[in-house]
Short mmCIF file of C-alpha atoms and ligand atoms in Angstrom, two decimals:
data_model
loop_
_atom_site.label_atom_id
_atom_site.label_comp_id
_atom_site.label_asym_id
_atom_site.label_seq_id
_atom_site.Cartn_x
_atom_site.Cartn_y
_atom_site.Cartn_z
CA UNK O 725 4.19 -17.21 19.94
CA UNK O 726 5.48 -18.48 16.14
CA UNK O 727 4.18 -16.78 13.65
CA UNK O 728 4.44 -16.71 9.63
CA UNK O 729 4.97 -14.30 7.21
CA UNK O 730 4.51 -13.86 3.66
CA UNK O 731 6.49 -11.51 1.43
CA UNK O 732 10.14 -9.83 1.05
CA UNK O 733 9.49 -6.38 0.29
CA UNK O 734 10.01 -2.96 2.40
CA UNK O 735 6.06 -3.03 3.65
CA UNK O 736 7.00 -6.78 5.28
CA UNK O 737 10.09 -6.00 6.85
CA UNK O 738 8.50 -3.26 8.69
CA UNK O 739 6.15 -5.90 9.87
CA UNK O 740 8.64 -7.90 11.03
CA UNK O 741 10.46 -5.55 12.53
CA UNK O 742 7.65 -4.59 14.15
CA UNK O 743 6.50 -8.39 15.01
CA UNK O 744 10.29 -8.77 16.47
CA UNK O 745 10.00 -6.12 18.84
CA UNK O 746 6.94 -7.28 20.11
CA UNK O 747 8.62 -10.31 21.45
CA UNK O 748 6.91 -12.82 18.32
CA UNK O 749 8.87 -15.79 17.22
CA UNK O 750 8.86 -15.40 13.17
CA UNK O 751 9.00 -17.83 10.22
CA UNK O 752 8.91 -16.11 7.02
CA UNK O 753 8.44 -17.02 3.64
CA UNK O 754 9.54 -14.56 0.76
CA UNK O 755 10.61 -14.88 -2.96
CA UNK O 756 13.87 -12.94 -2.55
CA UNK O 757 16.61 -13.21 -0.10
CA UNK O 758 15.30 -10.08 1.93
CA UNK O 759 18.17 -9.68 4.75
CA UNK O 760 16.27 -7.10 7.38
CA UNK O 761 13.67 -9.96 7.59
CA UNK O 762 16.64 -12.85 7.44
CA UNK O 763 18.08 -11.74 10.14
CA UNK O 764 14.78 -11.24 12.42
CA UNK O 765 13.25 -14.57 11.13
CA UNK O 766 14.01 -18.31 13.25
CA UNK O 767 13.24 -19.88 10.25
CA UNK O 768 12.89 -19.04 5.96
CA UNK O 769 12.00 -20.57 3.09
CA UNK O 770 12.59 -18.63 -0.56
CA UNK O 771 10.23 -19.51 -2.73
CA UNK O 772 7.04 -18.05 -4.90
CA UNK O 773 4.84 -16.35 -2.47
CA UNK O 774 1.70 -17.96 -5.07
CA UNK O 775 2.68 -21.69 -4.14
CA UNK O 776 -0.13 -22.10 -1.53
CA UNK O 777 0.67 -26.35 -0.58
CA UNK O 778 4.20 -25.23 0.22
CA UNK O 779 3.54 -22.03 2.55
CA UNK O 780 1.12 -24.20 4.38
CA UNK O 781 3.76 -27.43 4.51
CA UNK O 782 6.03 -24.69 5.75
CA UNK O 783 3.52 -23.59 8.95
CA UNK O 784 2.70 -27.15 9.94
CA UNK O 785 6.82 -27.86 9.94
CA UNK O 786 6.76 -24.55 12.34
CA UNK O 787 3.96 -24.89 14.09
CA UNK O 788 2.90 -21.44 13.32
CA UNK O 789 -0.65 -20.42 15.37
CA UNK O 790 -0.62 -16.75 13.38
CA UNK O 791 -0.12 -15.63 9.89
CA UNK O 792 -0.07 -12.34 8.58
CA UNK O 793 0.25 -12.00 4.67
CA UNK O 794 2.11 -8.84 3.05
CA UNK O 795 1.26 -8.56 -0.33
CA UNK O 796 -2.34 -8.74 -2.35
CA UNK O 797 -1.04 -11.55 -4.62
CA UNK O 798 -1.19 -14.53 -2.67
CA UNK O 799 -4.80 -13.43 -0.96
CA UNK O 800 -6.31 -13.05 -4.49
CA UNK O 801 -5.37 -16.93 -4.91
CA UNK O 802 -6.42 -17.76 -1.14
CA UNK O 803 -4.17 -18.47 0.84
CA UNK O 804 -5.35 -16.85 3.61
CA UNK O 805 -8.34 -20.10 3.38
CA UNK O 806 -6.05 -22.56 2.98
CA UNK O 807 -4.16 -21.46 6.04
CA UNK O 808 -7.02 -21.20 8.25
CA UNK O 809 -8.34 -24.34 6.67
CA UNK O 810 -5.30 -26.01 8.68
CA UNK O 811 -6.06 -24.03 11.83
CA UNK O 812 -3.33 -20.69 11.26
CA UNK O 813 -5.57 -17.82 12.29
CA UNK O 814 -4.95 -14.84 10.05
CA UNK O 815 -4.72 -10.95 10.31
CA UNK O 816 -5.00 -10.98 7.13
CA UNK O 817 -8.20 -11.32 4.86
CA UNK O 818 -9.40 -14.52 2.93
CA UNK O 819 -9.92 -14.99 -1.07
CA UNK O 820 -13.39 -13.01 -0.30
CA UNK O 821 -12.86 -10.69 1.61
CA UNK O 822 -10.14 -9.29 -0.43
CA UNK O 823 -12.17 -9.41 -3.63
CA UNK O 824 -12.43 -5.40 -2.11
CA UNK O 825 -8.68 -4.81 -3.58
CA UNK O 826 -8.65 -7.66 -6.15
CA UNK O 827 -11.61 -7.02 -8.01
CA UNK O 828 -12.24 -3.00 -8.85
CA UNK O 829 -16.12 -3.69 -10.02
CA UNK O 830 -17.06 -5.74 -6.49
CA UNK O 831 -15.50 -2.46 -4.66
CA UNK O 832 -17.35 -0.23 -6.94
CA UNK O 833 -20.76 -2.81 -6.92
CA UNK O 834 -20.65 -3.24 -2.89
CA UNK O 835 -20.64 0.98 -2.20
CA UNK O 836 -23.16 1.33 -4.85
CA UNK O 837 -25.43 -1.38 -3.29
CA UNK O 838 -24.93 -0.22 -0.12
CA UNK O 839 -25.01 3.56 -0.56
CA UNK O 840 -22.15 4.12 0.89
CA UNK O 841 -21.12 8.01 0.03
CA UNK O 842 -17.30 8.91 -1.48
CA UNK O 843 -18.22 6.60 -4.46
CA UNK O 844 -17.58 7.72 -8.07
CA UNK O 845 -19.16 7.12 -11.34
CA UNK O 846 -17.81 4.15 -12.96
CA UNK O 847 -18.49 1.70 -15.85
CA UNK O 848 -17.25 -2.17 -16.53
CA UNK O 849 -16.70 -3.49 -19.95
CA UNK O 850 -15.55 -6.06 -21.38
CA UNK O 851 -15.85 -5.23 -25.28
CA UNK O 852 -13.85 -2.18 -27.05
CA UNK O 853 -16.57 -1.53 -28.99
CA UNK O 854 -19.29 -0.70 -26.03
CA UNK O 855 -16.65 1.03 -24.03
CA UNK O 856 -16.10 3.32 -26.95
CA UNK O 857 -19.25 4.11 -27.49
CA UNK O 858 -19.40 4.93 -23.65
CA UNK O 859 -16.33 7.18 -23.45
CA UNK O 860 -17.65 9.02 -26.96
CA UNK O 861 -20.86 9.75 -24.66
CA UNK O 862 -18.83 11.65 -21.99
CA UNK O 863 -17.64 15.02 -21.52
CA UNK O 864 -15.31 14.63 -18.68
CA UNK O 865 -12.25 13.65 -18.38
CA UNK O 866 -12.02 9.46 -17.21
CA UNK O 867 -9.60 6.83 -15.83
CA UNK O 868 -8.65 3.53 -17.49
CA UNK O 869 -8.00 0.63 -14.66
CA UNK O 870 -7.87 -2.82 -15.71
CA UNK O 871 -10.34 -4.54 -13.12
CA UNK O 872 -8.39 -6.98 -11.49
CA UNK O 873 -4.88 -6.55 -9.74
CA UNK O 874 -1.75 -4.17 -11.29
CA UNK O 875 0.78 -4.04 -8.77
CA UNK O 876 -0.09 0.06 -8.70
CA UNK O 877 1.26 0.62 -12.37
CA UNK O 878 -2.20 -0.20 -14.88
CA UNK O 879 -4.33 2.84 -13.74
CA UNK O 880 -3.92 5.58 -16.64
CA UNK O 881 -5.21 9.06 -16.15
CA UNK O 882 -6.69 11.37 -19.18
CA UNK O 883 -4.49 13.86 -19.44
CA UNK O 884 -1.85 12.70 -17.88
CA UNK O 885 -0.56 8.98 -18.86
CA UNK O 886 -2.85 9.24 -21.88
CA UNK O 887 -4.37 11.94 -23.82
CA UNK O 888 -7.58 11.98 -26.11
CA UNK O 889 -9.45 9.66 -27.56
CA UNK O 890 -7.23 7.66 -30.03
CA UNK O 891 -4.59 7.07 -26.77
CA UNK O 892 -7.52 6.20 -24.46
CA UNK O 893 -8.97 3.75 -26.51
CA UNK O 894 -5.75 1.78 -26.94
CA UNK O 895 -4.91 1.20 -23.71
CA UNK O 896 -8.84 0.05 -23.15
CA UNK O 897 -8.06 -2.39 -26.22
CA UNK O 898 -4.70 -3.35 -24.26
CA UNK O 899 -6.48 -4.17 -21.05
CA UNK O 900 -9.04 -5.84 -22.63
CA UNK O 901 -6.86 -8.53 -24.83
CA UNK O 902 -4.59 -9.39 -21.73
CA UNK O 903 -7.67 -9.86 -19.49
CA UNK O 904 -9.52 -13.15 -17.89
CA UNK O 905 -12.64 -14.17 -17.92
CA UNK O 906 -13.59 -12.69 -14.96
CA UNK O 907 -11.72 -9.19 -15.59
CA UNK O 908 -12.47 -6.71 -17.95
CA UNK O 909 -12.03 -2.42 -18.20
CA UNK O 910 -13.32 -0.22 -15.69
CA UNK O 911 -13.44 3.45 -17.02
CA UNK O 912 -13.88 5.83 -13.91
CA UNK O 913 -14.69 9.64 -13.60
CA UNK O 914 -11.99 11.13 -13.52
CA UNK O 915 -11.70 13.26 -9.66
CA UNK O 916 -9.54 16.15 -9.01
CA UNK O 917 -8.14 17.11 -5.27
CA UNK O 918 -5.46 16.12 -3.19
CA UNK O 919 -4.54 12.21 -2.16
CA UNK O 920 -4.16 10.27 1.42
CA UNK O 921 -3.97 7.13 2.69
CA UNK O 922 -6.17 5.66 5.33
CA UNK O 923 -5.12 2.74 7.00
CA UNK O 924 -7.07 0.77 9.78
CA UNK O 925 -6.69 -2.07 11.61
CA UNK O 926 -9.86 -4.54 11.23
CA UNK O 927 -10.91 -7.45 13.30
CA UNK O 928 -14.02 -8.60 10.89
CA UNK O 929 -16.35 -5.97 12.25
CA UNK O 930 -14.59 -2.66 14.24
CA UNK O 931 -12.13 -0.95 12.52
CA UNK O 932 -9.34 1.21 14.16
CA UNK O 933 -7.48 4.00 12.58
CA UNK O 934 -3.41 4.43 11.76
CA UNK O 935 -1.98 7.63 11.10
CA UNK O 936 -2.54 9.63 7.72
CA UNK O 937 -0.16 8.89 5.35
CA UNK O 938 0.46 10.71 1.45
CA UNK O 939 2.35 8.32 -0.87
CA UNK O 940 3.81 9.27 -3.98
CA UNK O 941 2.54 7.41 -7.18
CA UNK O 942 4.68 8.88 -10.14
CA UNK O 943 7.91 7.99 -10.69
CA UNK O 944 9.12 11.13 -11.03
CA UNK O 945 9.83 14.84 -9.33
CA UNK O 946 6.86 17.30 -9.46
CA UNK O 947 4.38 14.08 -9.48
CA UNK O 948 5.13 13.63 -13.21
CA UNK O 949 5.88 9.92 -14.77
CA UNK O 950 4.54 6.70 -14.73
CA UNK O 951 2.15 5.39 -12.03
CA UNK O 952 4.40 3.37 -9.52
CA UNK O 953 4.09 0.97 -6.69
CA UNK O 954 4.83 4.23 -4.91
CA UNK O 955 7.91 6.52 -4.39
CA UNK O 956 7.86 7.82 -0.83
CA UNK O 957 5.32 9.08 1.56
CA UNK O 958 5.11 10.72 4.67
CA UNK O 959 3.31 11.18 7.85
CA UNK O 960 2.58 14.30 10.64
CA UNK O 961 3.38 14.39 14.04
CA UNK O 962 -0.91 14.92 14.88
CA UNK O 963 -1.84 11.62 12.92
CA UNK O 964 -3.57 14.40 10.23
CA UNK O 965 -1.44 16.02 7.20
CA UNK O 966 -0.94 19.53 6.38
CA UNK O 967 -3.83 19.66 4.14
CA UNK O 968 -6.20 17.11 5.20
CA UNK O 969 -8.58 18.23 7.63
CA UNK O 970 -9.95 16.43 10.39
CA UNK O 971 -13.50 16.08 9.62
CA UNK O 972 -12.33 14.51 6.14
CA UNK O 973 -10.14 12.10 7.98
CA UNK O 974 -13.15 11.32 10.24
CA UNK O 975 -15.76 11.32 6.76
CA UNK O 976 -13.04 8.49 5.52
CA UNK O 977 -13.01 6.27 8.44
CA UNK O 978 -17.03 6.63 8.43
CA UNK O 979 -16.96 5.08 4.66
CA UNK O 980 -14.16 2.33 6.12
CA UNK O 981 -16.47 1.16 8.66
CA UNK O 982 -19.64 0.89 6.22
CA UNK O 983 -17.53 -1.40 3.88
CA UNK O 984 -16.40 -3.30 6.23
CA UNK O 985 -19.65 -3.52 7.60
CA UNK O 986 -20.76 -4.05 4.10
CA UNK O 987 -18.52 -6.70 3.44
CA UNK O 988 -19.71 -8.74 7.04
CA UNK O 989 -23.14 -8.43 5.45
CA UNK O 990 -21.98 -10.26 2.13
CA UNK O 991 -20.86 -13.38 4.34
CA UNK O 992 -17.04 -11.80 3.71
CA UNK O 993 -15.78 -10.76 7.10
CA UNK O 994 -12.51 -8.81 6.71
CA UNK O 995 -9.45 -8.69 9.19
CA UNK O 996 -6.83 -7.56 8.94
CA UNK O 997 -5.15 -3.98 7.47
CA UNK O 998 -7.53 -1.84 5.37
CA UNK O 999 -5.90 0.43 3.10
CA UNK O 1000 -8.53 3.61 2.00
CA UNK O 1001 -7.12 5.63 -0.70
CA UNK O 1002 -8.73 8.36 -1.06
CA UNK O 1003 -9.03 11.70 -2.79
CA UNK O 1004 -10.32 15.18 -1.36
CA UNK O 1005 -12.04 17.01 -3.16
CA UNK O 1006 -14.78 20.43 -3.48
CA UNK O 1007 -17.47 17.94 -2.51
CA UNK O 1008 -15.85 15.62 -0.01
CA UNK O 1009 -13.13 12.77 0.03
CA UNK O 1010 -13.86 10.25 -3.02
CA UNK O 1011 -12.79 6.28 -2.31
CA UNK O 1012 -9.67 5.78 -5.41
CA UNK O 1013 -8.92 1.88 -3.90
CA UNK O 1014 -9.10 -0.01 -1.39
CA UNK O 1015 -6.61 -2.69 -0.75
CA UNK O 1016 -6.69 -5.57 1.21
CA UNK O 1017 -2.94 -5.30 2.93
CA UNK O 1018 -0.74 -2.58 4.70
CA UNK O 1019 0.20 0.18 2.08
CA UNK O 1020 3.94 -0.14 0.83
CA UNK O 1021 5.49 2.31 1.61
CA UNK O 1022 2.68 3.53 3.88
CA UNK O 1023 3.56 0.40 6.06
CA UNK O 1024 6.99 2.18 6.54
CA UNK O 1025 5.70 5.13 7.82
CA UNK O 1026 3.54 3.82 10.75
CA UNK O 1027 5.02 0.58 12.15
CA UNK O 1028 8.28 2.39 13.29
CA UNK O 1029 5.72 4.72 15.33
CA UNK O 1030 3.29 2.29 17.04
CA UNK O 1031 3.67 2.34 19.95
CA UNK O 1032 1.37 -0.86 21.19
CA UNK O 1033 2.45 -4.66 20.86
CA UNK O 1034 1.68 -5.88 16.85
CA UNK O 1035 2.05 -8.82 17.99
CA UNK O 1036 -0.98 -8.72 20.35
CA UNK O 1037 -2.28 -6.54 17.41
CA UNK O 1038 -2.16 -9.30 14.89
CA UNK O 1039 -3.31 -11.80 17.32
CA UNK O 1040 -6.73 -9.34 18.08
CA UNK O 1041 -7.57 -8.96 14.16
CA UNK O 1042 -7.15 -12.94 13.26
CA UNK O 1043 -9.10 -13.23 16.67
CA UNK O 1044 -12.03 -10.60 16.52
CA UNK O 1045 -11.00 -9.26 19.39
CA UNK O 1046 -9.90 -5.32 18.82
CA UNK O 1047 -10.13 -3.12 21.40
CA UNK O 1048 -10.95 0.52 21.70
CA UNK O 1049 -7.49 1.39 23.31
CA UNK O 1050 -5.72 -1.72 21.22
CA UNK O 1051 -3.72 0.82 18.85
CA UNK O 1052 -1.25 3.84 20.20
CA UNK O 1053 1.02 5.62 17.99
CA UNK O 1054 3.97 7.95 18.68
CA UNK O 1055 3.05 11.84 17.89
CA UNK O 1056 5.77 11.63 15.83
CA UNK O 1057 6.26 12.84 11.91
CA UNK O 1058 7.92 10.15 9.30
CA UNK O 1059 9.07 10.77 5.81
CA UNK O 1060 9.92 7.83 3.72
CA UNK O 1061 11.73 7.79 0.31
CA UNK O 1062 12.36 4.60 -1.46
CA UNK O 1063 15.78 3.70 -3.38
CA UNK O 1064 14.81 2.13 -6.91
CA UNK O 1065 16.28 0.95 -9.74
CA UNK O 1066 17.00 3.37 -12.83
CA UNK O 1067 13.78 3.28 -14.95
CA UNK O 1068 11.73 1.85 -12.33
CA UNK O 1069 7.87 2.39 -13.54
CA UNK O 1070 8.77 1.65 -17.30
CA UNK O 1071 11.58 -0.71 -17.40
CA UNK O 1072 13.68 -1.34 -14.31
CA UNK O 1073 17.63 -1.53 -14.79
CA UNK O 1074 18.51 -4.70 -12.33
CA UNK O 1075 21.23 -6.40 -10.89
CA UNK O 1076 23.29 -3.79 -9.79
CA UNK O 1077 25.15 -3.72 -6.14
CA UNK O 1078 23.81 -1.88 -4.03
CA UNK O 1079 26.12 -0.10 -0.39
CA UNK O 1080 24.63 0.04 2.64
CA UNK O 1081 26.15 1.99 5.81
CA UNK O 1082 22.90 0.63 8.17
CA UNK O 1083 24.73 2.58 11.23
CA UNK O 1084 25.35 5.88 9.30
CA UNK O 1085 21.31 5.51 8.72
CA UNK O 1086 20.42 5.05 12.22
CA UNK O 1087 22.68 7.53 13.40
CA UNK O 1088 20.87 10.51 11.58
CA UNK O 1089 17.27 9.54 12.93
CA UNK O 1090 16.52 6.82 10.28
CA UNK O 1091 15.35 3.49 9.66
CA UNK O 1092 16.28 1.16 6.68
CA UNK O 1093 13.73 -0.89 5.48
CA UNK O 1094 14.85 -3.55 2.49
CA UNK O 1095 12.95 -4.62 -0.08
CA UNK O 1096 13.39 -6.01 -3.44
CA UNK O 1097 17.04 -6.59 -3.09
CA UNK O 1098 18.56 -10.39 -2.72
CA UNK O 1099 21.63 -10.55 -0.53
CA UNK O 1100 23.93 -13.13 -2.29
CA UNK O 1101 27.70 -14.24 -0.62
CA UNK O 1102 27.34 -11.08 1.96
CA UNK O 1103 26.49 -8.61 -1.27
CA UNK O 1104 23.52 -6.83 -2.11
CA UNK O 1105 21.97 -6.61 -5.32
CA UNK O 1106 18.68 -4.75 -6.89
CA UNK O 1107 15.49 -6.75 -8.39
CA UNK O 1108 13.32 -5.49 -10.91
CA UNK O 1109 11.28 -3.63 -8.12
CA UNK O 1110 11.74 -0.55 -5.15
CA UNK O 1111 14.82 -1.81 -3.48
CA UNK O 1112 15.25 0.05 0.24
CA UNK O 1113 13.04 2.39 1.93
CA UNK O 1114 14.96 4.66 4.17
CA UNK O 1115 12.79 6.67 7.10
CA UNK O 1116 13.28 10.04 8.88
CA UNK O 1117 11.68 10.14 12.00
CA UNK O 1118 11.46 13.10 13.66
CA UNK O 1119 8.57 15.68 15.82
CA UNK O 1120 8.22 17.71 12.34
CA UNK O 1121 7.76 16.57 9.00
CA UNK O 1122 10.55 19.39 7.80
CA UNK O 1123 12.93 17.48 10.22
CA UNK O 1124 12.10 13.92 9.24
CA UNK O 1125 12.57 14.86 5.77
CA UNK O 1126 16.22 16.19 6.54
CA UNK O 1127 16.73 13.38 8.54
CA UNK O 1128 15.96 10.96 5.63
CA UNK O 1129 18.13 13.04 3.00
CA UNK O 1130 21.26 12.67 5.38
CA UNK O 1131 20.73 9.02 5.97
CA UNK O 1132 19.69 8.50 1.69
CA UNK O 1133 24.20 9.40 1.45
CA UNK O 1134 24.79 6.55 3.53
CA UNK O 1135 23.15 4.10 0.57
CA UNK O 1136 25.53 4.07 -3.18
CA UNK O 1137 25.42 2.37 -6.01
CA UNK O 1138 25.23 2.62 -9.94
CA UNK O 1139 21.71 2.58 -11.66
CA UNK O 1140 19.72 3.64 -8.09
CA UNK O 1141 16.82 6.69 -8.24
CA UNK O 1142 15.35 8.55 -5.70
CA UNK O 1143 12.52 11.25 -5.60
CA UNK O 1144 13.95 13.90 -3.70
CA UNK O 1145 11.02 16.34 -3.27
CA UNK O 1146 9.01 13.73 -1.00
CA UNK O 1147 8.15 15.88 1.85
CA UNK O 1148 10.00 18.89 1.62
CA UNK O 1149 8.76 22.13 2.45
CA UNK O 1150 7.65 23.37 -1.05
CA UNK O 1151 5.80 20.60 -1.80
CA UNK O 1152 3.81 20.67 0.91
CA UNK O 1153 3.13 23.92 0.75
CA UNK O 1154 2.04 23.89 -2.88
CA UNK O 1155 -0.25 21.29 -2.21
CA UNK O 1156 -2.04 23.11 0.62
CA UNK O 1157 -2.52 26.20 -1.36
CA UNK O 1158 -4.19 23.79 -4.04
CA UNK O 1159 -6.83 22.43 -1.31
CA UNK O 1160 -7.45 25.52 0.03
CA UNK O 1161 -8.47 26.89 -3.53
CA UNK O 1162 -9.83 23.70 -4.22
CA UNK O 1163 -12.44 24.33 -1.21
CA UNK O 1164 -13.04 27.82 -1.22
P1 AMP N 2353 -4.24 3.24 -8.08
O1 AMP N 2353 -3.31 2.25 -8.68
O2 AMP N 2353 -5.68 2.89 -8.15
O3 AMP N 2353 -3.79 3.66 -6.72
O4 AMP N 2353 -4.11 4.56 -8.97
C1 AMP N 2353 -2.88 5.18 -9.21
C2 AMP N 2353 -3.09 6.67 -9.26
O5 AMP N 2353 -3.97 7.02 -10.32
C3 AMP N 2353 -3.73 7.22 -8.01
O6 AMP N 2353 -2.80 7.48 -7.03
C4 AMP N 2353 -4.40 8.46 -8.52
O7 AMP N 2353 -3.48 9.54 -8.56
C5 AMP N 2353 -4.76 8.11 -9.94
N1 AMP N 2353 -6.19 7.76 -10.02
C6 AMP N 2353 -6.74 6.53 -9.89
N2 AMP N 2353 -8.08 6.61 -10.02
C7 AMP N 2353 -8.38 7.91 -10.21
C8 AMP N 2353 -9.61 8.63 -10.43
N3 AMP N 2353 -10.78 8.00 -10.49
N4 AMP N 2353 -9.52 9.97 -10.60
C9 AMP N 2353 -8.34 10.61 -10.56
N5 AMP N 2353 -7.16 9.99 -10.38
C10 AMP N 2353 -7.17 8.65 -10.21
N1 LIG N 2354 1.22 2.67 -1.70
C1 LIG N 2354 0.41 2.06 -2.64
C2 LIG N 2354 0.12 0.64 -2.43
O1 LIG N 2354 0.53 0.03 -1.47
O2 LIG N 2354 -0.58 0.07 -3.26
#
């Protein structure tokens, strides 16, 4: 079966990897010269992932029956429509549907209208002057998001990115004078406890679960930095992590299947991948985002371990036709660390080569995943964003974390950063102390 994919970056090539092995014939469309998915595609085209009358030019030249779209950008302009409009089926959601990532106040408005619990106190603005007054009302601590998409770098945390009240209001004043007419500010309570990502698979109405997965937002070591696309992230062997309970994994698939549900209601069926991330905390985990796509580098962690056809998977989302027993993964732990550029988060140094040893990866237990590189005469250079993911896989996380260290030698180059302290021991360890003080 031909189908076509959207998007060059790490989170895609696991798809197609995953697509490949599943025995699908793949035509790929991607804004940078992405070799992993190159090499696993029949056919490519290179252009903006945005330009809608091309992409769809490009599936009726292929004769593509299946799409599946990586990244949030081109379903906030609808492509995912336009595609089905010309009979592609899609496991991925349409303009609508992913209003639930691309617009912050819809996600907000649809749990608050249907009372669906892990919600958090919010306000939209769209003047300085009312949000001040607002924020001079509170006593807590907020967040400033602007409301429409940020490629997972214009969310800035009090006390953290920025600090009183001066600082707060001028990044609400620089959100407001770069936004559209349908965007604006939303300033959220600010929530304290420990992240995870909850991926499911969703055919418009049932929803089933991936494996837990924490990503890494700041740029830096000892989660200080900029907010990033995300760093690294990893995954346990029992589908949970250390710290995350099973009844609060179970609590966050509940509040999954209400907004899907929710969403069905509101004439916006969703299929495809639902990303829930979430935060536990004292009183339960609290819904951060949703988005409307496969995490990146979540993506990373769990497509290497399924275990059942994605193919067939894709096909049974654009379809409506999951199945209880459609998903099996491995019980196997995953650590991911992505390579960036220098300054990545803030300004990204770009441009430079990049070395790749792909067997000396595989041979310690790891899989290379490439992103935003561009492979030009047989070299590799870095874009402006995460270049390579690299994955240990392994039956512990302590393991999988070694193995991805070993395999990170086998990638050089100038002007390259890595977070090193993605899944190791400490960390973890650190963190579950926190929780379990947190809920005691
Ligand atoms: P996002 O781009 O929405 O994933 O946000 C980036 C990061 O900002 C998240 O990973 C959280 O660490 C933090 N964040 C976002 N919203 C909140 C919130 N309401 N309370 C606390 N932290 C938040
Ligand atoms: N891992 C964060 C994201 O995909 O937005």
């Amino acid at each position: 079966m031909r189908i076509l994919t959207v998007g060059g970056g790490g989170r895609e090539h696991a798809a197609v990897e995953a697509l490949y092995r599943s025995g699908a014939e793949i035509y790929s469309v991607m804004k940078n010269a992405n070799p992993g998915i190159i090499r696993r595609a029949k056919g490519c085209k290179l252009i903006n992932e945005r330009l809608i009358d091309d992409i769809c030019e490009f599936a009726i030249e292929h004769d593509v029956r299946y799409a599946f779209i990586g990244p949030e950008a081109p379903l906030d302009i609808g492509l995912v429509d336009a595609l089905e409009h010309i009979g592609v089926k899609c496991a991925s959601p349409t303009k609508g549907a992913a209003m639930i990532e691309t617009s912050k106040s819809f996600m907000r408005r649809l749990m608050t209208k249907y009372e669906i619990e892990g919600n958090i106190a919010y306000s939209v603005f769209r003047t300085p002057e009312i949000a001040e007054k607002y924020l001079l009302s509170l006593d807590t601590e907020v967040v400033v998001k602007p409301v429409g998409l940020t490629g997972g770098k214009g969310v800035k945390v009090q006390g953290e990115q920025i600090n009183g009240h001066e600082e707060t209001m001028a990044y609400v004043r620089e959100v407001l004078s770069g936004a559209g007419d349908d965007d604006g500010v939303i300033i959220e309570e600010k929530v304290v406890g420990e992240e995870f990502s909850q991926m499911v698979f969703v055919d418009g109405k049932r929803i089933l679960p991936m494996p837990l997965v924490q990503d890494h937002k700041r740029a830096y070591e000892g989660d200080v930095g900029p907010n990033t696309g995300g760093m690294g992230s990893y995954s346990d062997a029992n589908h949970l992590l250390p710290f995350i309970p099973a009844e609060a994994r179970d609590k966050a698939l509940e509040i999954l299947q209400r907004i899907v549900d929710a969403l069905g209601e509101e004439g916006y069926p969703y299929r495809g991948p639902m990303y829930g991330q979430f935060m536990l905390t004292r009183t339960g985990p609290k819904l951060i985002e949703i988005n409307a796509r496969f995490g990146d580098p979540e993506a990373m962690n769990v497509l290497p371990i399924l275990e059942s056809n994605f193919h067939n998977l894709v096909k049974d989302m654009a379809l409506g036709k999951l199945k209880e027993d459609s998903v099996k993964f491995k019980n196997l732990a995953t650590v991911c660390k992505y390579v960036v550029p220098k300054g990545y988060g803030e300004e990204s140094e770009s441009g430079h080569e990049i070395m790749v040893d792909e067997k000396g990866i595989r041979d310690c237990g790891a899989e290379i995943f490439y992103a935003n590189v561009d492979e030009r005469d047989g070299r590799l250079f870095t874009g402006t964003s995460r270049s390579i993911g690299i994955v240990g896989i392994a039956e512990t996380i302590e393991e999988a974390e070694r193995r991805c260290e070993a395999a990170l030698t086998f990638v050089r180059g100038e002007g390259i950063w890595v977070r090193h302290d993605i899944g190791k021991n400490e960390v973890i360890q650190k963190k579950m102390d926190r929780i379990m003080n947190l809920l005691s």
